[in-house]
Amino acid sequence: MNFTVAGTGSALPKKVITNDDLSKIVDTDDEWIKKRTGISSRHILSDETITDIAFMAADAAIADSKIDVADLDLIIVSTVSSDYLTPSLACIIQGHIGATCPAFDISAACTGFIYALDIAKNYFQSGNAKNILIVSADAMSRIVDWTHRSTCVLFGDGAGAVVLSKGSDLLAIKLTSESNLDIISIPHVTGNSPFSELKKDLSYIKMDGRETYKFAFAAICKNTNDVAQLAGIDVNDIDYFITHQANIRIIEAAQQRMNVPIEKFLNNIDSAGNTSSATIPILLDQENKKGTFKPGDILVLNSFGAGLTTGAAIIRWSKTTN
Ligand code: ACO
C-alpha cells in the first residue's frame, strides 16, 4: 500500500520574460539560449510572491482531487527559495487552505518533489496518512545573479502540486545523495553579525554547467533503468518520461541513450525554463489537464540537482480526466 495521484495543480507568475528581453540586460541572444537550452521564455515574479503562486497551485490540486481539506493528514513543501526562513511555506499554505494537519518544508533542491514523494510513501505505508498534499514552489529569480549570463537565462519561477491518496500506484522509487559543494550551491543569507570575520558570499546560485550536464545525463539513464528494474518492468513499457526541465539537450541525450521514442518525453522547458523542484509537478499538471494520460499509463519521473541529489519514481496513472 502506498499512494495514487488524486489531483494535480500548478501556477506560473503572469509576467513572461523572453530571450530577447534578457538580451537587453545581459550579453546573450535568443539563438544561443534556444540552441543550448531549449528555452524561449520563462515566467518571472513581478508583483506576486512565490507564496501567492504556491497558494494557486495548492488550491488547484485540491480542487482537482475533490478531497476535503479537513481530510488532509500532511502537507509537504519542497523549496529552496520561499518567502520566509520560518515559518515554513507548508505552514503558510496550511493556513491559506484552512487545513489543520502537520506541515513542513524539505530542502533537496531540484529533486525536492521526488524526495517529497518518498516521504509521503512512508507515511502511507506506516498507516499515518490517507491524504497528503505536496507543493513544490521555487522563486529562482530571487537567487540567480541577473548580471551572470550563464545562469540567469536558465531559470523561471513557478509552483506545482499534487494531492496523493492511499493507493498502490507507486511502483518504485529511488533517491541518491552525494555531498558536493563545487558543482551547484547557493550560499545562505549572511546576516549582519558584527562578530563575523568571514568573507560574505552573495546568496546567488553558483553552478558548473558542464559538470552538472554530465552528472544529470548519467543520473537520468541509470535511475530510469534502476527504477524500471525495481518495478519489474521494461524501460520500453514506460508510456511517458517526465524529466526535470533543466536543459532540452540533457533530455534528448538521455532519450537517445535509452533508445526511447522522443514523443514519450513530455517537455515544457520552452515556455517555463527551469523552475527547480517545481518542474515535474508543473509538467504533470499541464499534461493531466490536457488529458494526455489514460488510466493504466506508466510514468517515470526523474530529477537531479544540488546536493548532489537525484531521484526517480515510477507511477501508474489511475486518475480519469475530470
Ligand atoms: N549567452 C551567450 N553566450 C553564453 C551564455 C549566454 N547566456 N552563457 C554562456 N555563454 C558562453 C560562455 O561564456 C562560453 O563562451 P567562451 O567559449 O567564449 O568561453 C560559451 O558560451 C560556452 O559556454 P559553456 O558554459 O561551455 O556552454 P554549454 O554548452 O556548457 O552550456 C549550459 C551551458 C546551458 C549551462 C549547460 O552547461 C547546461 O545546461 N548545464 C546543465 C545545467 C543544469 O542542468 N542545471 C540544472 C541543475 S541545477 C538546478 O536545477 C537548480
mmCIF file of C-alpha atoms and ligand atoms in Angstrom:
data_model
loop_
_atom_site.group_PDB
_atom_site.id
_atom_site.type_symbol
_atom_site.label_atom_id
_atom_site.label_comp_id
_atom_site.label_asym_id
_atom_site.label_seq_id
_atom_site.Cartn_x
_atom_site.Cartn_y
_atom_site.Cartn_z
ATOM 1 C CA MET A 1 0.000 0.000 0.000
ATOM 2 C CA ASN A 2 1.348 3.437 -0.910
ATOM 3 C CA PHE A 3 -0.486 6.132 -2.908
ATOM 4 C CA THR A 4 -2.336 7.167 -6.033
ATOM 5 C CA VAL A 5 -2.337 10.646 -7.607
ATOM 6 C CA ALA A 6 -5.763 12.107 -6.785
ATOM 7 C CA GLY A 7 -5.250 15.652 -8.061
ATOM 8 C CA THR A 8 -2.716 17.988 -9.662
ATOM 9 C CA GLY A 9 -2.336 21.759 -9.827
ATOM 10 C CA SER A 10 0.179 24.341 -10.942
ATOM 11 C CA ALA A 11 0.641 28.085 -11.317
ATOM 12 C CA LEU A 12 3.114 30.372 -13.035
ATOM 13 C CA PRO A 13 3.659 34.103 -12.498
ATOM 14 C CA LYS A 14 1.873 36.246 -15.070
ATOM 15 C CA LYS A 15 4.979 38.089 -16.322
ATOM 16 C CA VAL A 16 6.654 36.346 -19.271
ATOM 17 C CA ILE A 17 10.293 37.181 -19.984
ATOM 18 C CA THR A 18 11.537 36.232 -23.455
ATOM 19 C CA ASN A 19 15.105 35.586 -24.530
ATOM 20 C CA ASP A 20 15.009 38.923 -26.355
ATOM 21 C CA ASP A 21 14.052 40.633 -23.075
ATOM 22 C CA LEU A 22 17.117 39.049 -21.428
ATOM 23 C CA SER A 23 19.391 40.180 -24.259
ATOM 24 C CA LYS A 24 18.650 43.736 -23.092
ATOM 25 C CA ILE A 25 20.126 43.100 -19.623
ATOM 26 C CA VAL A 26 22.987 40.619 -20.258
ATOM 27 C CA ASP A 27 25.229 39.834 -23.244
ATOM 28 C CA THR A 28 23.175 37.000 -24.768
ATOM 29 C CA ASP A 29 20.788 36.292 -27.620
ATOM 30 C CA ASP A 30 17.733 34.206 -28.453
ATOM 31 C CA GLU A 31 19.669 31.861 -30.752
ATOM 32 C CA TRP A 32 22.291 30.940 -28.097
ATOM 33 C CA ILE A 33 19.727 30.322 -25.367
ATOM 34 C CA LYS A 34 17.350 28.283 -27.565
ATOM 35 C CA LYS A 35 20.120 26.186 -29.132
ATOM 36 C CA ARG A 36 21.969 25.470 -25.865
ATOM 37 C CA THR A 37 18.977 25.013 -23.565
ATOM 38 C CA GLY A 38 15.656 24.752 -25.468
ATOM 39 C CA ILE A 39 14.252 27.750 -23.543
ATOM 40 C CA SER A 40 12.367 30.555 -25.365
ATOM 41 C CA SER A 41 10.701 32.257 -22.393
ATOM 42 C CA ARG A 42 10.100 31.869 -18.661
ATOM 43 C CA HIS A 43 7.643 33.268 -16.084
ATOM 44 C CA ILE A 44 9.162 35.642 -13.518
ATOM 45 C CA LEU A 45 7.613 37.082 -10.340
ATOM 46 C CA SER A 46 6.830 40.789 -10.514
ATOM 47 C CA ASP A 47 4.004 41.963 -8.226
ATOM 48 C CA GLU A 48 3.247 38.466 -6.834
ATOM 49 C CA THR A 49 5.211 36.419 -4.294
ATOM 50 C CA ILE A 50 6.109 32.750 -4.550
ATOM 51 C CA THR A 51 3.667 32.230 -1.661
ATOM 52 C CA ASP A 52 0.844 33.558 -3.907
ATOM 53 C CA ILE A 53 1.860 31.172 -6.699
ATOM 54 C CA ALA A 54 2.121 28.220 -4.286
ATOM 55 C CA PHE A 55 -1.400 29.016 -2.980
ATOM 56 C CA MET A 56 -2.779 28.864 -6.528
ATOM 57 C CA ALA A 57 -1.078 25.518 -7.241
ATOM 58 C CA ALA A 58 -2.307 24.038 -3.935
ATOM 59 C CA ASP A 59 -5.876 25.293 -4.486
ATOM 60 C CA ALA A 60 -5.915 23.797 -7.999
ATOM 61 C CA ALA A 61 -4.611 20.385 -6.845
ATOM 62 C CA ILE A 62 -7.179 20.213 -4.037
ATOM 63 C CA ALA A 63 -9.996 21.171 -6.424
ATOM 64 C CA ASP A 64 -8.838 18.551 -8.944
ATOM 65 C CA SER A 65 -8.695 15.851 -6.233
ATOM 66 C CA LYS A 66 -12.170 16.700 -4.886
ATOM 67 C CA ILE A 67 -10.790 15.905 -1.420
ATOM 68 C CA ASP A 68 -11.983 17.928 1.555
ATOM 69 C CA VAL A 69 -9.061 19.841 3.155
ATOM 70 C CA ALA A 70 -10.240 18.516 6.520
ATOM 71 C CA ASP A 71 -9.198 15.060 5.260
ATOM 72 C CA LEU A 72 -5.571 16.066 4.576
ATOM 73 C CA ASP A 73 -3.174 14.384 7.025
ATOM 74 C CA LEU A 74 0.057 16.121 5.983
ATOM 75 C CA ILE A 75 1.426 18.959 3.838
ATOM 76 C CA ILE A 76 4.961 18.692 2.471
ATOM 77 C CA VAL A 77 6.544 21.554 0.539
ATOM 78 C CA SER A 78 9.819 21.338 -1.354
ATOM 79 C CA THR A 79 11.531 24.687 -1.885
ATOM 80 C CA VAL A 80 14.900 26.440 -1.683
ATOM 81 C CA SER A 81 13.541 29.927 -2.213
ATOM 82 C CA SER A 82 10.372 30.578 -0.236
ATOM 83 C CA ASP A 83 9.446 33.966 1.211
ATOM 84 C CA TYR A 84 10.286 33.139 4.846
ATOM 85 C CA LEU A 85 13.029 31.111 6.509
ATOM 86 C CA THR A 86 10.394 30.432 9.115
ATOM 87 C CA PRO A 87 7.507 29.737 9.267
ATOM 88 C CA SER A 88 7.755 27.108 6.577
ATOM 89 C CA LEU A 89 5.862 27.643 3.325
ATOM 90 C CA ALA A 90 3.974 24.448 4.205
ATOM 91 C CA CYS A 91 2.608 26.092 7.381
ATOM 92 C CA ILE A 92 1.644 29.209 5.432
ATOM 93 C CA ILE A 93 -0.205 27.051 2.864
ATOM 94 C CA GLN A 94 -1.918 25.154 5.693
ATOM 95 C CA GLY A 95 -3.440 28.435 6.913
ATOM 96 C CA HIS A 96 -4.433 29.524 3.405
ATOM 97 C CA ILE A 97 -6.314 26.315 2.586
ATOM 98 C CA GLY A 98 -7.797 26.016 6.091
ATOM 99 C CA ALA A 99 -6.215 22.649 6.942
ATOM 100 C CA THR A 100 -5.217 21.583 10.456
ATOM 101 C CA CYS A 101 -2.727 18.778 9.703
ATOM 102 C CA PRO A 102 1.056 18.897 10.306
ATOM 103 C CA ALA A 103 3.052 20.739 7.641
ATOM 104 C CA PHE A 104 6.768 21.091 6.927
ATOM 105 C CA ASP A 105 9.249 22.099 4.208
ATOM 106 C CA ILE A 106 12.081 19.992 2.822
ATOM 107 C CA SER A 107 15.240 21.067 1.010
ATOM 108 C CA ALA A 108 16.531 18.752 -1.696
ATOM 109 C CA ALA A 109 16.991 21.356 -4.457
ATOM 110 C CA CYS A 110 15.554 20.366 -7.841
ATOM 111 C CA THR A 111 14.980 16.792 -6.629
ATOM 112 C CA GLY A 112 12.674 18.019 -3.840
ATOM 113 C CA PHE A 113 9.459 16.753 -5.415
ATOM 114 C CA ILE A 114 10.764 13.161 -5.693
ATOM 115 C CA TYR A 115 12.087 13.337 -2.104
ATOM 116 C CA ALA A 116 8.630 14.505 -1.000
ATOM 117 C CA LEU A 117 7.016 11.558 -2.811
ATOM 118 C CA ASP A 118 9.315 9.196 -0.912
ATOM 119 C CA ILE A 119 8.441 10.776 2.451
ATOM 120 C CA ALA A 120 4.744 10.566 1.547
ATOM 121 C CA LYS A 121 5.131 6.890 0.629
ATOM 122 C CA ASN A 122 6.426 6.167 4.129
ATOM 123 C CA TYR A 123 3.500 7.998 5.780
ATOM 124 C CA PHE A 124 1.036 5.941 3.719
ATOM 125 C CA GLN A 125 2.878 2.672 4.326
ATOM 126 C CA SER A 126 3.014 3.228 8.082
ATOM 127 C CA GLY A 127 -0.737 3.907 8.140
ATOM 128 C CA ASN A 128 -0.216 7.516 9.280
ATOM 129 C CA ALA A 129 -1.897 9.191 6.317
ATOM 130 C CA LYS A 130 -4.808 8.773 3.947
ATOM 131 C CA ASN A 131 -4.334 12.034 2.003
ATOM 132 C CA ILE A 132 -1.216 14.181 1.575
ATOM 133 C CA LEU A 133 -0.692 17.500 -0.225
ATOM 134 C CA ILE A 134 2.725 18.066 -1.797
ATOM 135 C CA VAL A 135 3.618 21.502 -3.170
ATOM 136 C CA SER A 136 6.905 22.283 -4.920
ATOM 137 C CA ALA A 137 7.480 26.011 -5.294
ATOM 138 C CA ASP A 138 10.574 27.946 -6.269
ATOM 139 C CA ALA A 139 11.359 31.579 -6.970
ATOM 140 C CA MET A 140 14.638 31.127 -8.783
ATOM 141 C CA SER A 141 14.517 34.785 -9.865
ATOM 142 C CA ARG A 142 15.454 35.772 -6.299
ATOM 143 C CA ILE A 143 18.557 33.557 -6.243
ATOM 144 C CA VAL A 144 20.075 33.986 -9.676
ATOM 145 C CA ASP A 145 22.610 36.705 -10.320
ATOM 146 C CA TRP A 146 20.918 38.808 -13.003
ATOM 147 C CA THR A 147 24.334 40.034 -14.196
ATOM 148 C CA HIS A 148 25.562 36.465 -14.856
ATOM 149 C CA ARG A 149 24.508 35.310 -18.330
ATOM 150 C CA SER A 150 25.418 31.625 -17.859
ATOM 151 C CA THR A 151 22.836 31.163 -15.107
ATOM 152 C CA CYS A 152 20.151 33.880 -15.285
ATOM 153 C CA VAL A 153 18.896 32.695 -18.687
ATOM 154 C CA LEU A 154 18.183 29.162 -17.405
ATOM 155 C CA PHE A 155 15.634 29.659 -14.657
ATOM 156 C CA GLY A 156 11.990 30.616 -14.118
ATOM 157 C CA ASP A 157 9.555 30.835 -11.190
ATOM 158 C CA GLY A 158 6.543 28.609 -10.538
ATOM 159 C CA ALA A 159 4.782 26.050 -8.384
ATOM 160 C CA GLY A 160 3.287 22.604 -8.891
ATOM 161 C CA ALA A 161 1.232 20.489 -6.514
ATOM 162 C CA VAL A 162 -0.298 17.044 -6.142
ATOM 163 C CA VAL A 163 -2.788 15.533 -3.735
ATOM 164 C CA LEU A 164 -1.946 11.901 -3.016
ATOM 165 C CA SER A 165 -4.449 9.436 -1.577
ATOM 166 C CA LYS A 166 -3.968 5.934 -0.254
ATOM 167 C CA GLY A 167 -3.487 3.519 -3.172
ATOM 168 C CA SER A 168 -0.935 1.305 -4.867
ATOM 169 C CA ASP A 169 0.248 3.292 -7.893
ATOM 170 C CA LEU A 170 3.835 3.948 -6.797
ATOM 171 C CA LEU A 171 5.642 1.042 -8.449
ATOM 172 C CA ALA A 172 9.211 2.014 -7.490
ATOM 173 C CA ILE A 173 11.196 4.944 -6.127
ATOM 174 C CA LYS A 174 14.885 5.627 -5.694
ATOM 175 C CA LEU A 175 16.795 8.530 -4.120
ATOM 176 C CA THR A 176 20.521 9.314 -4.041
ATOM 177 C CA SER A 177 22.654 11.980 -2.365
ATOM 178 C CA GLU A 178 26.330 12.671 -2.876
ATOM 179 C CA SER A 179 27.822 15.582 -0.969
ATOM 180 C CA ASN A 180 29.290 18.185 -3.321
ATOM 181 C CA LEU A 181 29.688 21.947 -2.822
ATOM 182 C CA ASP A 182 31.646 22.579 -6.016
ATOM 183 C CA ILE A 183 29.137 21.778 -8.756
ATOM 184 C CA ILE A 184 25.953 23.589 -7.584
ATOM 185 C CA SER A 185 25.486 25.723 -4.486
ATOM 186 C CA ILE A 186 23.511 28.708 -3.208
ATOM 187 C CA PRO A 187 25.115 30.388 -0.173
ATOM 188 C CA HIS A 188 22.665 31.303 2.592
ATOM 189 C CA VAL A 189 21.846 34.890 3.540
ATOM 190 C CA THR A 190 24.795 36.218 5.509
ATOM 191 C CA GLY A 191 23.120 38.441 8.099
ATOM 192 C CA ASN A 192 24.960 41.355 9.670
ATOM 193 C CA SER A 193 26.715 39.837 12.646
ATOM 194 C CA PRO A 194 29.256 42.402 13.925
ATOM 195 C CA PHE A 195 31.362 39.456 15.153
ATOM 196 C CA SER A 196 31.699 37.566 11.845
ATOM 197 C CA GLU A 197 35.214 37.689 10.422
ATOM 198 C CA LEU A 198 34.354 35.685 7.320
ATOM 199 C CA LYS A 199 34.077 36.919 3.753
ATOM 200 C CA LYS A 200 30.402 37.256 2.835
ATOM 201 C CA ASP A 201 29.310 35.356 -0.282
ATOM 202 C CA LEU A 202 26.261 36.752 -2.027
ATOM 203 C CA SER A 203 23.224 34.468 -1.955
ATOM 204 C CA TYR A 204 23.230 33.635 -5.677
ATOM 205 C CA ILE A 205 23.286 30.268 -7.422
ATOM 206 C CA LYS A 206 26.739 29.083 -8.453
ATOM 207 C CA MET A 207 26.818 26.256 -10.961
ATOM 208 C CA ASP A 208 29.421 24.454 -13.021
ATOM 209 C CA GLY A 209 27.196 23.954 -16.090
ATOM 210 C CA ARG A 210 29.347 21.344 -17.820
ATOM 211 C CA GLU A 211 29.781 19.154 -14.722
ATOM 212 C CA THR A 212 26.043 19.451 -13.957
ATOM 213 C CA TYR A 213 25.262 18.381 -17.507
ATOM 214 C CA LYS A 214 27.417 15.219 -17.263
ATOM 215 C CA PHE A 215 26.098 14.290 -13.819
ATOM 216 C CA ALA A 216 22.472 14.853 -14.896
ATOM 217 C CA PHE A 217 22.703 12.804 -18.075
ATOM 218 C CA ALA A 218 24.290 9.842 -16.259
ATOM 219 C CA ALA A 219 21.737 10.034 -13.417
ATOM 220 C CA ILE A 220 18.681 10.064 -15.696
ATOM 221 C CA CYS A 221 19.853 6.995 -17.647
ATOM 222 C CA LYS A 222 20.925 4.998 -14.575
ATOM 223 C CA ASN A 223 17.948 5.907 -12.384
ATOM 224 C CA THR A 224 15.426 5.099 -15.125
ATOM 225 C CA ASN A 225 16.924 1.636 -15.558
ATOM 226 C CA ASP A 226 17.148 1.117 -11.784
ATOM 227 C CA VAL A 227 13.520 2.039 -11.030
ATOM 228 C CA ALA A 228 12.263 0.039 -14.033
ATOM 229 C CA GLN A 229 14.120 -2.975 -12.682
ATOM 230 C CA LEU A 230 12.756 -2.377 -9.158
ATOM 231 C CA ALA A 231 9.227 -2.162 -10.597
ATOM 232 C CA GLY A 232 9.803 -5.285 -12.683
ATOM 233 C CA ILE A 233 9.047 -3.544 -15.993
ATOM 234 C CA ASP A 234 10.968 -2.979 -19.209
ATOM 235 C CA VAL A 235 12.010 0.630 -19.990
ATOM 236 C CA ASN A 236 10.127 0.217 -23.299
ATOM 237 C CA ASP A 237 6.901 -0.300 -21.329
ATOM 238 C CA ILE A 238 7.101 3.220 -19.863
ATOM 239 C CA ASP A 239 4.477 5.409 -21.571
ATOM 240 C CA TYR A 240 5.748 8.838 -20.524
ATOM 241 C CA PHE A 241 9.054 10.278 -19.284
ATOM 242 C CA ILE A 242 8.650 13.366 -17.092
ATOM 243 C CA THR A 243 12.165 14.635 -16.545
ATOM 244 C CA HIS A 244 13.453 17.661 -14.621
ATOM 245 C CA GLN A 245 13.298 20.528 -17.113
ATOM 246 C CA ALA A 246 16.859 21.861 -16.880
ATOM 247 C CA ASN A 247 18.090 21.650 -20.460
ATOM 248 C CA ILE A 248 16.436 20.072 -23.514
ATOM 249 C CA ARG A 249 19.847 18.783 -24.637
ATOM 250 C CA ILE A 250 20.208 16.709 -21.437
ATOM 251 C CA ILE A 251 16.740 15.231 -22.023
ATOM 252 C CA GLU A 252 17.402 14.475 -25.700
ATOM 253 C CA ALA A 253 20.786 12.900 -24.927
ATOM 254 C CA ALA A 254 19.161 10.613 -22.330
ATOM 255 C CA GLN A 255 16.352 9.748 -24.760
ATOM 256 C CA GLN A 256 18.878 8.758 -27.417
ATOM 257 C CA ARG A 257 20.992 6.721 -24.985
ATOM 258 C CA MET A 258 17.891 4.844 -23.766
ATOM 259 C CA ASN A 259 16.638 4.483 -27.355
ATOM 260 C CA VAL A 260 13.103 5.551 -26.469
ATOM 261 C CA PRO A 261 10.798 7.415 -28.929
ATOM 262 C CA ILE A 262 11.085 11.183 -28.379
ATOM 263 C CA GLU A 263 7.246 11.503 -28.260
ATOM 264 C CA LYS A 264 7.315 9.756 -24.893
ATOM 265 C CA PHE A 265 9.321 12.637 -23.364
ATOM 266 C CA LEU A 266 6.980 15.422 -22.224
ATOM 267 C CA ASN A 267 8.517 18.884 -22.000
ATOM 268 C CA ASN A 268 7.561 22.478 -21.223
ATOM 269 C CA ILE A 269 11.065 23.918 -20.862
ATOM 270 C CA ASP A 270 10.472 26.034 -23.970
ATOM 271 C CA SER A 271 7.957 28.252 -22.127
ATOM 272 C CA ALA A 272 8.717 27.683 -18.416
ATOM 273 C CA GLY A 273 12.517 27.244 -18.133
ATOM 274 C CA ASN A 274 13.947 25.543 -15.055
ATOM 275 C CA THR A 275 11.704 26.148 -12.024
ATOM 276 C CA SER A 276 13.838 23.884 -9.778
ATOM 277 C CA SER A 277 11.764 21.387 -7.767
ATOM 278 C CA ALA A 278 8.539 22.666 -9.372
ATOM 279 C CA THR A 279 9.321 21.486 -12.924
ATOM 280 C CA ILE A 280 7.941 17.934 -12.548
ATOM 281 C CA PRO A 281 4.628 18.719 -10.791
ATOM 282 C CA ILE A 282 4.012 21.679 -13.145
ATOM 283 C CA LEU A 283 4.519 19.449 -16.191
ATOM 284 C CA LEU A 284 2.480 16.639 -14.629
ATOM 285 C CA ASP A 285 -0.407 19.060 -14.050
ATOM 286 C CA GLN A 286 -0.254 20.614 -17.516
ATOM 287 C CA GLU A 287 -0.368 17.164 -19.157
ATOM 288 C CA ASN A 288 -3.102 15.967 -16.772
ATOM 289 C CA LYS A 289 -5.237 18.969 -17.678
ATOM 290 C CA LYS A 290 -4.596 18.364 -21.399
ATOM 291 C CA GLY A 291 -5.862 14.791 -20.952
ATOM 292 C CA THR A 292 -2.559 13.239 -22.086
ATOM 293 C CA PHE A 293 -2.640 10.357 -19.585
ATOM 294 C CA LYS A 294 -5.102 7.488 -19.605
ATOM 295 C CA PRO A 295 -5.709 5.097 -16.723
ATOM 296 C CA GLY A 296 -3.045 2.383 -16.682
ATOM 297 C CA ASP A 297 -0.301 4.555 -18.238
ATOM 298 C CA ILE A 298 3.151 4.098 -16.705
ATOM 299 C CA LEU A 299 5.079 7.322 -15.971
ATOM 300 C CA VAL A 300 8.694 7.704 -14.899
ATOM 301 C CA LEU A 301 9.597 10.895 -13.020
ATOM 302 C CA ASN A 302 13.278 11.771 -12.950
ATOM 303 C CA SER A 303 15.143 14.612 -11.280
ATOM 304 C CA PHE A 304 18.586 15.831 -10.230
ATOM 305 C CA GLY A 305 20.008 18.879 -8.546
ATOM 306 C CA ALA A 306 22.219 20.426 -5.899
ATOM 307 C CA GLY A 307 23.398 18.189 -3.106
ATOM 308 C CA LEU A 308 24.118 16.487 -5.363
ATOM 309 C CA THR A 309 20.759 14.770 -5.203
ATOM 310 C CA THR A 310 18.913 12.567 -7.660
ATOM 311 C CA GLY A 311 15.595 10.774 -7.568
ATOM 312 C CA ALA A 312 13.336 8.739 -9.820
ATOM 313 C CA ALA A 313 9.907 7.208 -9.382
ATOM 314 C CA ILE A 314 7.666 5.016 -11.487
ATOM 315 C CA ILE A 315 3.961 5.601 -11.033
ATOM 316 C CA ARG A 316 0.872 4.143 -12.647
ATOM 317 C CA TRP A 317 -1.727 6.729 -13.670
ATOM 318 C CA SER A 318 -5.226 5.801 -12.429
ATOM 319 C CA LYS A 319 -6.955 9.139 -12.462
ATOM 320 C CA THR A 320 -9.680 9.711 -15.027
ATOM 321 C CA THR A 321 -9.874 13.142 -16.676
ATOM 322 C CA ASN A 322 -12.379 15.448 -14.972
HETATM 323 N N1 ACO B 1 24.648 33.757 -23.956
HETATM 324 C C1 ACO B 1 25.676 33.722 -24.804
HETATM 325 N N2 ACO B 1 26.833 33.086 -24.540
HETATM 326 C C2 ACO B 1 26.911 32.450 -23.361
HETATM 327 C C3 ACO B 1 25.862 32.438 -22.423
HETATM 328 C C4 ACO B 1 24.686 33.137 -22.762
HETATM 329 N N3 ACO B 1 23.617 33.185 -21.961
HETATM 330 N N4 ACO B 1 26.236 31.720 -21.340
HETATM 331 C C5 ACO B 1 27.471 31.275 -21.573
HETATM 332 N N5 ACO B 1 27.895 31.727 -22.808
HETATM 333 C C6 ACO B 1 29.178 31.492 -23.466
HETATM 334 C C7 ACO B 1 30.264 31.159 -22.483
HETATM 335 O O1 ACO B 1 30.860 32.347 -21.973
HETATM 336 C C8 ACO B 1 31.234 30.381 -23.363
HETATM 337 O O2 ACO B 1 31.965 31.308 -24.153
HETATM 338 P P1 ACO B 1 33.527 31.038 -24.459
HETATM 339 O O3 ACO B 1 33.543 29.739 -25.225
HETATM 340 O O4 ACO B 1 33.909 32.246 -25.244
HETATM 341 O O5 ACO B 1 34.172 30.926 -23.119
HETATM 342 C C9 ACO B 1 30.302 29.628 -24.315
HETATM 343 O O6 ACO B 1 29.048 30.324 -24.282
HETATM 344 C C10 ACO B 1 30.099 28.179 -23.921
HETATM 345 O O7 ACO B 1 29.786 28.143 -22.528
HETATM 346 P P2 ACO B 1 29.503 26.786 -21.789
HETATM 347 O O8 ACO B 1 29.198 27.090 -20.354
HETATM 348 O O9 ACO B 1 30.631 25.847 -22.064
HETATM 349 O O10 ACO B 1 28.208 26.313 -22.581
HETATM 350 P P3 ACO B 1 27.454 24.931 -22.520
HETATM 351 O O11 ACO B 1 27.264 24.429 -23.885
HETATM 352 O O12 ACO B 1 28.040 24.012 -21.476
HETATM 353 O O13 ACO B 1 26.013 25.382 -22.000
HETATM 354 C C11 ACO B 1 24.706 25.373 -20.006
HETATM 355 C C12 ACO B 1 25.886 25.986 -20.731
HETATM 356 C C13 ACO B 1 23.461 25.698 -20.808
HETATM 357 C C14 ACO B 1 24.610 25.981 -18.618
HETATM 358 C C15 ACO B 1 24.885 23.843 -19.922
HETATM 359 O O14 ACO B 1 26.162 23.534 -19.433
HETATM 360 C C16 ACO B 1 23.863 23.193 -19.029
HETATM 361 O O15 ACO B 1 22.658 23.249 -19.260
HETATM 362 N N6 ACO B 1 24.306 22.520 -17.971
HETATM 363 C C17 ACO B 1 23.395 21.852 -17.057
HETATM 364 C C18 ACO B 1 22.751 22.853 -16.168
HETATM 365 C C19 ACO B 1 21.663 22.184 -15.342
HETATM 366 O O16 ACO B 1 21.205 21.108 -15.656
HETATM 367 N N7 ACO B 1 21.249 22.846 -14.297
HETATM 368 C C20 ACO B 1 20.177 22.312 -13.562
HETATM 369 C C21 ACO B 1 20.598 21.617 -12.337
HETATM 370 S S1 ACO B 1 20.661 22.643 -11.017
HETATM 371 C C22 ACO B 1 19.145 23.189 -10.769
HETATM 372 O O17 ACO B 1 18.207 22.813 -11.484
HETATM 373 C C23 ACO B 1 18.938 24.196 -9.699
#
